[in-house]
Every structure is written in structure tokens, then in C-alpha cells.
Coordinates of C-alpha atoms and ligand atoms in Angstrom, one line a residue:
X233 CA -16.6 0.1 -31.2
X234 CA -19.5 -1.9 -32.6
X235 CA -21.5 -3.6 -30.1
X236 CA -20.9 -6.7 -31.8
X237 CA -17.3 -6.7 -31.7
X238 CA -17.9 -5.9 -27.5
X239 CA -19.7 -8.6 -27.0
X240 CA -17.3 -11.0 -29.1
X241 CA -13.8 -9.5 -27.1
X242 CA -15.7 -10.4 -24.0
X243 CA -16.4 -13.7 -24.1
X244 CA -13.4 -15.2 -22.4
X245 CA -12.8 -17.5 -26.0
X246 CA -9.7 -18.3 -24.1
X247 CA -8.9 -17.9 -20.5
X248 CA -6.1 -17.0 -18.5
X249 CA -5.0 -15.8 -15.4
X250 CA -2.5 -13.2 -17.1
X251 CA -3.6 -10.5 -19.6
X252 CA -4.4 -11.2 -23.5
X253 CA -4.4 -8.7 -26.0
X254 CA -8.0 -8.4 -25.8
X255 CA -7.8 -7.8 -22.3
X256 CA -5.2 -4.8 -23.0
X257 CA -7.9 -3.8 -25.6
X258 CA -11.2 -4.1 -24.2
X259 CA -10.9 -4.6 -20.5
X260 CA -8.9 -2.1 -19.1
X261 CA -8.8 0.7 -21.1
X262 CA -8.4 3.5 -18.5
X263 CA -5.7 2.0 -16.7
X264 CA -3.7 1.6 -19.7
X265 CA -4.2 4.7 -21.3
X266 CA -3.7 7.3 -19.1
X267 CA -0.4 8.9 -19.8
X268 CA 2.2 10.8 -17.3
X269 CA 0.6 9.9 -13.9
X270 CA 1.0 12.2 -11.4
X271 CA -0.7 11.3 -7.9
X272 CA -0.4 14.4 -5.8
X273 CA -0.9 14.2 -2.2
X274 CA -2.7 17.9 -0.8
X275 CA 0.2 19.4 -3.0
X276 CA 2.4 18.2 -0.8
X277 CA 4.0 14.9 -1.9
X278 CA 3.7 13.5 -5.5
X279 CA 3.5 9.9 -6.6
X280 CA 5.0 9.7 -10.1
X281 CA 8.3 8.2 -11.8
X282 CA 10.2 10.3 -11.0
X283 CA 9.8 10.2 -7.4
X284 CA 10.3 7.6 -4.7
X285 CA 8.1 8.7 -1.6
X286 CA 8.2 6.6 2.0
X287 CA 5.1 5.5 3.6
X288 CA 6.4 4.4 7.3
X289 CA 4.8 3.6 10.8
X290 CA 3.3 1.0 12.8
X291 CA 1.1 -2.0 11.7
X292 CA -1.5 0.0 14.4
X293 CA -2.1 3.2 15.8
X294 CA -1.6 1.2 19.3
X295 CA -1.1 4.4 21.6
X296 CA -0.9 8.2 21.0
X297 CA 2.3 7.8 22.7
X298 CA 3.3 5.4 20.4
X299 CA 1.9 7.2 16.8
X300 CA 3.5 10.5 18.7
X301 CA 6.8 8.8 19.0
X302 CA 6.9 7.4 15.6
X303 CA 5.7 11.0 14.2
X304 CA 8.4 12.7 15.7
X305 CA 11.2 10.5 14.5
X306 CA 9.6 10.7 10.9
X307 CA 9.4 14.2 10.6
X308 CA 13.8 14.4 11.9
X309 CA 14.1 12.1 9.2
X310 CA 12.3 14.3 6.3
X311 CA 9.9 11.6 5.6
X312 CA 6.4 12.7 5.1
X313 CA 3.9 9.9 4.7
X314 CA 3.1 8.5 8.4
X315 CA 1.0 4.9 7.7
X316 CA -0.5 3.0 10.6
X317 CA -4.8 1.8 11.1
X318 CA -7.0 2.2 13.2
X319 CA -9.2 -0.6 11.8
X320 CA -7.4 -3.8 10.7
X321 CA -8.5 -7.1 9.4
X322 CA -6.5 -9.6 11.3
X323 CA -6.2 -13.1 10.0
X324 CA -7.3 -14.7 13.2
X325 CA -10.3 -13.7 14.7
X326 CA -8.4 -13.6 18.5
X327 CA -6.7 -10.4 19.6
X328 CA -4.0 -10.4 22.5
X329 CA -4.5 -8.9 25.5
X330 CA -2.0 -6.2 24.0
X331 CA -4.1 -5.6 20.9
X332 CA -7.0 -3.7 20.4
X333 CA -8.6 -2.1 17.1
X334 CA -8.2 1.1 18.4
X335 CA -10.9 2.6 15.7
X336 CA -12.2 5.9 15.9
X337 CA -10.2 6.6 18.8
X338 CA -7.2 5.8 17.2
X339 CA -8.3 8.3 14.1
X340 CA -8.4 10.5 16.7
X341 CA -4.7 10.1 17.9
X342 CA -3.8 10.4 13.8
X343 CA -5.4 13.7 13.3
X344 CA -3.8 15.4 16.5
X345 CA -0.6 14.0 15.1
X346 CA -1.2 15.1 11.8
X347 CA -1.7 18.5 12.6
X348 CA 1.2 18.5 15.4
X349 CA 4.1 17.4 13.0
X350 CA 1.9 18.3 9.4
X351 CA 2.6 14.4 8.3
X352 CA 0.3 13.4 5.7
X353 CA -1.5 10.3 6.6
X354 CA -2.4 6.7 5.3
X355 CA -4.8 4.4 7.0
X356 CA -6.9 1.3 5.8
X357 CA -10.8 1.2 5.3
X358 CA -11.6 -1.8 6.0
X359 CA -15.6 -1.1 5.7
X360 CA -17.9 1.7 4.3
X361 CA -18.8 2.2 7.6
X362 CA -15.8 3.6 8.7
X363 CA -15.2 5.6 5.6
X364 CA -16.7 8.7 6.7
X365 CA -14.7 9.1 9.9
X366 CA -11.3 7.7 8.3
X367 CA -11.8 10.0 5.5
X368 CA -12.0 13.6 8.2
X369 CA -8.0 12.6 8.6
X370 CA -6.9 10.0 6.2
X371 CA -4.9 11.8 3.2
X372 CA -4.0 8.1 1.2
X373 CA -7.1 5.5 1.7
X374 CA -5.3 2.2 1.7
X375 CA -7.1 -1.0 0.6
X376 CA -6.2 -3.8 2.2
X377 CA -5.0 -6.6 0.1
X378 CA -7.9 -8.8 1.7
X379 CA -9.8 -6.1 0.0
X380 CA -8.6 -5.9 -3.5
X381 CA -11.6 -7.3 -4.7
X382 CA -14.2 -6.1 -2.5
X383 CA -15.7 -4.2 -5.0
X384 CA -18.8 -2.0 -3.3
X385 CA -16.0 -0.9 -0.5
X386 CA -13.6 0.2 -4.1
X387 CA -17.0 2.1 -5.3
X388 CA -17.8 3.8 -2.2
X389 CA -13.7 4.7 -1.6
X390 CA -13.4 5.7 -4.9
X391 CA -15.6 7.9 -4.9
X392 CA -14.6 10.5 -2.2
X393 CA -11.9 11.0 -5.3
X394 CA -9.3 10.6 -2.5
X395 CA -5.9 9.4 -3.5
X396 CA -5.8 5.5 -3.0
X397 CA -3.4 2.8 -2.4
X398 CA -4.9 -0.3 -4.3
X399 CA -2.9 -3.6 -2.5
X400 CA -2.9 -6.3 -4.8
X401 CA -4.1 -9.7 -3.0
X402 CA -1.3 -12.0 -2.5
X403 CA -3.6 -14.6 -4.5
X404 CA -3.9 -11.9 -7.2
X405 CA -3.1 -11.9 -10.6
X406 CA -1.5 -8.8 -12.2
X407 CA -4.9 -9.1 -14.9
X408 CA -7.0 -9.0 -11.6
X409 CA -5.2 -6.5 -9.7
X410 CA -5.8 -4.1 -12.8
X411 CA -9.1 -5.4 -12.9
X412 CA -9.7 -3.9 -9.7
X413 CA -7.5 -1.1 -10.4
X414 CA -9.8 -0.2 -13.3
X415 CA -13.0 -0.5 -10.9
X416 CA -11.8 2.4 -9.3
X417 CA -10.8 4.6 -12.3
X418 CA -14.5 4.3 -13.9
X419 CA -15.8 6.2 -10.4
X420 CA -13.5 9.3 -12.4
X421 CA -11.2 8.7 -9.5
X422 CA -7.3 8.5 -10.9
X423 CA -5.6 9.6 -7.9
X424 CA -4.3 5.8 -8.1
X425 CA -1.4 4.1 -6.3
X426 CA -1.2 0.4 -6.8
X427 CA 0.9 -1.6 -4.1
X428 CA 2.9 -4.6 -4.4
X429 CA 3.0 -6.9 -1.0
X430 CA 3.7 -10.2 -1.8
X431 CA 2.1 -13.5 -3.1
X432 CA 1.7 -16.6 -1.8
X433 CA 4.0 -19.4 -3.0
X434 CA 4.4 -23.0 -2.2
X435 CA 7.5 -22.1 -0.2
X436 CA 8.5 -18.9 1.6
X437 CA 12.1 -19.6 3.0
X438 CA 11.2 -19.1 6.3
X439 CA 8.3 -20.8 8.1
X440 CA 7.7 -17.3 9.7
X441 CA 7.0 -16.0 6.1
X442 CA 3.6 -16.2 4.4
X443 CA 4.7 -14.6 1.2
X444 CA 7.1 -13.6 -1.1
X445 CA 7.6 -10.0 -2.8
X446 CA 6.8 -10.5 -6.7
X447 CA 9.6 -8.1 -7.7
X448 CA 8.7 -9.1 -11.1
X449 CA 5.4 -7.5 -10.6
X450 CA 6.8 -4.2 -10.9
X451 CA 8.2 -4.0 -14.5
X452 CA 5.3 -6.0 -15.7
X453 CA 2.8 -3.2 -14.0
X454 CA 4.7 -0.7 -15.2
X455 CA 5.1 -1.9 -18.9
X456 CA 0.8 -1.9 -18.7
X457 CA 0.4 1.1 -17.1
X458 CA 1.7 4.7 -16.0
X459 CA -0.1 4.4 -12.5
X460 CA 2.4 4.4 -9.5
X461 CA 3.7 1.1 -8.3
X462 CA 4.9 0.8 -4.9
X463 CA 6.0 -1.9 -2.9
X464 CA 5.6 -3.0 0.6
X465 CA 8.7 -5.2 1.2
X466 CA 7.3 -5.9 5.3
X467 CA 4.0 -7.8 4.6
X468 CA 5.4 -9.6 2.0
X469 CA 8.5 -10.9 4.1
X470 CA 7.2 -10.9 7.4
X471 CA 10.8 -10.4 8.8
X472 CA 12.5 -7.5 9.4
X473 CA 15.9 -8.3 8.6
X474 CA 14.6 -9.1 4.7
X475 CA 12.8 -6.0 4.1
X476 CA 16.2 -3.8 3.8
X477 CA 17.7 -6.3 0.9
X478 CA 14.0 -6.7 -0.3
X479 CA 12.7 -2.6 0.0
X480 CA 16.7 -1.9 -2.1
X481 CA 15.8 -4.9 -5.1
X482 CA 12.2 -3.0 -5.6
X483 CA 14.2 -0.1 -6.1
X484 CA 16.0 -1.8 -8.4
X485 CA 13.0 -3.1 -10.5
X486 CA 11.8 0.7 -10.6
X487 CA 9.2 0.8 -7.6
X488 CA 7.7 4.2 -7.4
X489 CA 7.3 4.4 -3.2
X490 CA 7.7 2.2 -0.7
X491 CA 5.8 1.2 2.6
X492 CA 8.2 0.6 5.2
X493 CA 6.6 -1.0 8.8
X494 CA 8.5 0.4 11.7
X495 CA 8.0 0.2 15.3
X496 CA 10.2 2.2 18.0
X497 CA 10.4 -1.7 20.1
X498 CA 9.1 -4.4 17.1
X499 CA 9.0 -7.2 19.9
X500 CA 6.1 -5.2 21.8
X501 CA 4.4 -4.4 18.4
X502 CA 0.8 -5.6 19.1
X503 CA 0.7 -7.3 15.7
X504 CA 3.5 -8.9 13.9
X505 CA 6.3 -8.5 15.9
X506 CA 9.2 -9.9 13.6
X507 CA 8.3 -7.6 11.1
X508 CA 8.6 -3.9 11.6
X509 CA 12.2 -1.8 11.6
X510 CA 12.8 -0.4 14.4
X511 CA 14.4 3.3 14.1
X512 CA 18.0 2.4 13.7
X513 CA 17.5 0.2 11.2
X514 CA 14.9 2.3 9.6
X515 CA 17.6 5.0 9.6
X516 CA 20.3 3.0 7.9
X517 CA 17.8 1.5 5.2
X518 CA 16.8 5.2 4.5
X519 CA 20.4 6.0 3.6
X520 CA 20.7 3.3 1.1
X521 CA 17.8 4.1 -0.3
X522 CA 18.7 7.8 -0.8
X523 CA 22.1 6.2 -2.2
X524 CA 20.8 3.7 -4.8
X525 CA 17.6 5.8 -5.9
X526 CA 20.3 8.2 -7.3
X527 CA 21.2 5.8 -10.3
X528 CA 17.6 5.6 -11.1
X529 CA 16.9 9.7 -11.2
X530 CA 14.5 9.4 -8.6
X531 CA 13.9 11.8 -5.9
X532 CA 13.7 10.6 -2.2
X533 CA 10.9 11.9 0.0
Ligands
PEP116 C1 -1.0 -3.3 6.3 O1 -0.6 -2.5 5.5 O2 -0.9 -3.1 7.5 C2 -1.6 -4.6 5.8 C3 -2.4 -5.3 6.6 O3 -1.3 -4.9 4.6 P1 -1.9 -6.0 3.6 O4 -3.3 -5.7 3.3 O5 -1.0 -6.0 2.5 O6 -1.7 -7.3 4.4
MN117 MN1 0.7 -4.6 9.0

């Protein structure tokens, strides 16, 4: 490519939240070219289209009892990827009594667990500072949505060449997501996932909802790139009776995992009670799943 023609496909001649040609040719060109993406997990558990992995836990590792309990369910139901943080950005800057950013403590709790029940695990860095200790246990290093474009906390993630989950900001456009996306493949890290969890829209059907899952994200990620697209159907709804018609319509639109909140009692979650499954539920959702991912020729784990 002539440095000329660089420079002129840069300039933003015409801008637009969603991608241009030019953007397909000049701005992203890692994320759309690799082929066949297969994220593997410790040779464990593989990302991919063919497959349809579940993340599940709590919004926090509250308790040991707690990330115990939840563990022990998982592992009787043959799921493998236990999520829940130790650090968490919370909206408001006042905790309840009830909740406390457990933090190093709380990694603490997640590797005796992961070794107890061999779950892999998924947690959130929500600074560099933390990175080191989240990344002793942490098998998935989730980016919060908040951080989707915090882009020296990408770089620094990135580069333990770690599998990530990318959450696209629920302000985010599917050109900025990938934007970000492509900040962490240029570290050499493609161990990418990239996470649908909802957008913000004028209206949300339900004052207790923030956002809305952008089902339509999926298909339009996945004609643009090969990368893993998952979706979180509990932060984008906020309420727990949605996420089972929600988590079955992204398998519909060809989501490749899902991220499932679950709490064994949701009212006395520390953090957003109306949201999280609790097991039964959890149990029945997991059934349709199974069920409907059959039509799609993806594999359930
Ligand atoms: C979460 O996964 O617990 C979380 C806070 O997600 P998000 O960044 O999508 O809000
Ligand atoms: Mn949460």
C-alpha cells in the first residue's frame, strides 16, 4: 500500500458511526481477515462456530460459600466456564452494606474453587493494577463494557496473550467495537471473544431496564468477522424473566456462547438483584438451549 493512498483512506472524507468500505479496507484489517477462529480455552473449552459454550455465575464473588455453591451446581450441570469479579465498576459510587469489592480476596476464593471443581474461570480487569493478580487465576480476562475503549488497560490485557472477552459499550458502535477489537489484535493477541450486552435506547420496556440486547449485532459481527460473538442476555435486560426468551433469540441469530448471571437466591445478590437466574431456572433455560442449538449444528458446553 502506497503511503499516499494510507493517508487519503484515512481521512474520515465521510463520516459515520457504521463501517464504510474504506473502513473494511484500511482500518481493521486483522479483525477481518483472519479466517476459521478458534479461541481455545487451556485446551479445554473452544470458542468457535461450531460451538456454543456457557459462561455462568454471580455478578460478584460475594462469599466463598456463595462462589462454592454456585461451582458445585455448575460442574452437575456439565457447564465449564464459572464467571463472577472480584473487582467491579459499579455505576454509583455507594455500595450497600451487603456489597463489598471483595478483590484479591475474592481471587482468592476463585482459585481454591477452580482447582476444587477444575471450572475454568472468567473475571473482569477493571485496572492494570489488578492485572497481575487476576491473571495467577483468571482463564477468560473480561473487559467490561465501561472499558471497551480504555485503550492502555486493552494494551496491557492484551498482552499477557490471554483469551479475552471484548464487551462492546452499550453506547458503542459495531465500527467502534471492532475498533477496539482490532486494538487488541495488533498486541499479536487473537485469543478474541467479542460480547454483545445491550445498547442503550430511548426506551427499554421496563423502567428497571437500562438496555436492550442488539440481536442484530450478531449477524452484522459475524458477516465482518470470524471472531466469536457471544451474548450476555442479563446486563442487557436487567430482568431475569427476559434473559431465557432473550439468551434462546441470540441463539437464533447465531451467537457463539453466552453469559448467563445466576445467583443460588437473586433477591440477596449484592448487586442487581432482578437480574440473575436462579438454579431452577438456570436449569430449565439450559435445556432449551441444548434443544434449539441442535438446529443450528452447534455443540453445547
Ligand atoms: C458483568 O459482566 O458483570 C458486567 C458488569 O458487565 P458489563 O460490563 O456488560 O456491564
Ligand atoms: Mn453483573
Amino acid at each position: 500500500m502506497s503511503k499516499k493512498l494510507f493517508v487519503k483512506n484515512l481521512s474520515n472524507k465521510n463520516p459515520t458511526k457504521d463501517l464504510t468500505n474504506d473502513d473494511l479496507k484500511f482500518k481493521i484489517p486483522k479483525i477481518t481477515s483472519k479466517k476459521n477462529v478458534i479461541v481455545k480455552i487451556n485446551n479445554q473449552v473452544s470458542f468457535s462456530r461450531k460451538n456454543l459454550p456457557i459462561i455462568a455465575g454471580p455478578n460478584g464473588v460475594e462469599s466463598k460459600k456463595l462462589i462454592f455453591k454456585v461451582a458445585k451446581f455448575l460442574r452437575k450441570k456439565g457447564v465449564k466456564i464459572l464467571r463472577g469479579h472480584a473487582y467491579k465498576p459499579l455505576t454509583f459510587p455507594y455500595r450497600s452494606k451487603k456489597y463489598l469489592e471483595t478483590k484479591d480476596q475474592g481471587m482468592d476464593w476463585l482459585d481454591e474453587v477452580k482447582k476444587y471443581f477444575g471450572l475454568l474461570i472468567v473475571t473482569e480487569v477493571t485496572e492494570i493494577k489488578y492485572l497481575e493478580r487476576i491473571s495467577l487465576t483468571a482463564d477468560i480476562l473480561q473487559i467490561g463494557s465501561r472499558n471497551m475503549q480504555n485503550l492502555e488497560l486493552l494494551k496491557e490485557v492484551s498482552k499477557l496473550k490471554k483469551p479475552i472477552i471484548l464487551k462492546r459499550h452499550f453506547g458503542a458502535s459495531i465500527r467502534d467495537l471492532l475498533g477496539a477489537a482490532e486494538h487488541v489484535l495488533v498486541e499479536g493477541n487473537n485469543k478474541l471473544i467479542i460480547c454483545e450486552r445491550g445498547v442503550s435506547i430511548p426506551h427499554t420496556h421496563r423502567d428497571t431496564s437500562r438496555f436492550a440486547l442488539d440481536i442484530q449485532a450478531i449477524p452484522a459481527l459475524k458477516e465482518i468477522c470470524n471472531f466469536p460473538i457471544i451474548s450476555d442476555p442479563s446486563h442487557a435486560s436487567f430482568w431475569a424473566p427476559w434473559v431465557e426468551p432473550l439468551a434462546l433469540a441470540s441463539v437464533a441469530a447465531g451467537c457463539d456462547g453466552l453469559i448467563i448471571e445466576m445467583h443460588p437466591d437473586p433477591k440477596n445478590s449484592a448487586v442487581d438483584p432482578l437480574q440473575p437466574l436462579n438454579f431452577k431456572q438456570f436449569s430449565q433455560l439450559q435445556k432449551k438451549i441444548t434443544k434449539l442449538s441442535k438446529l443450528f449444528n452447534k455443540k453445547i458446553i
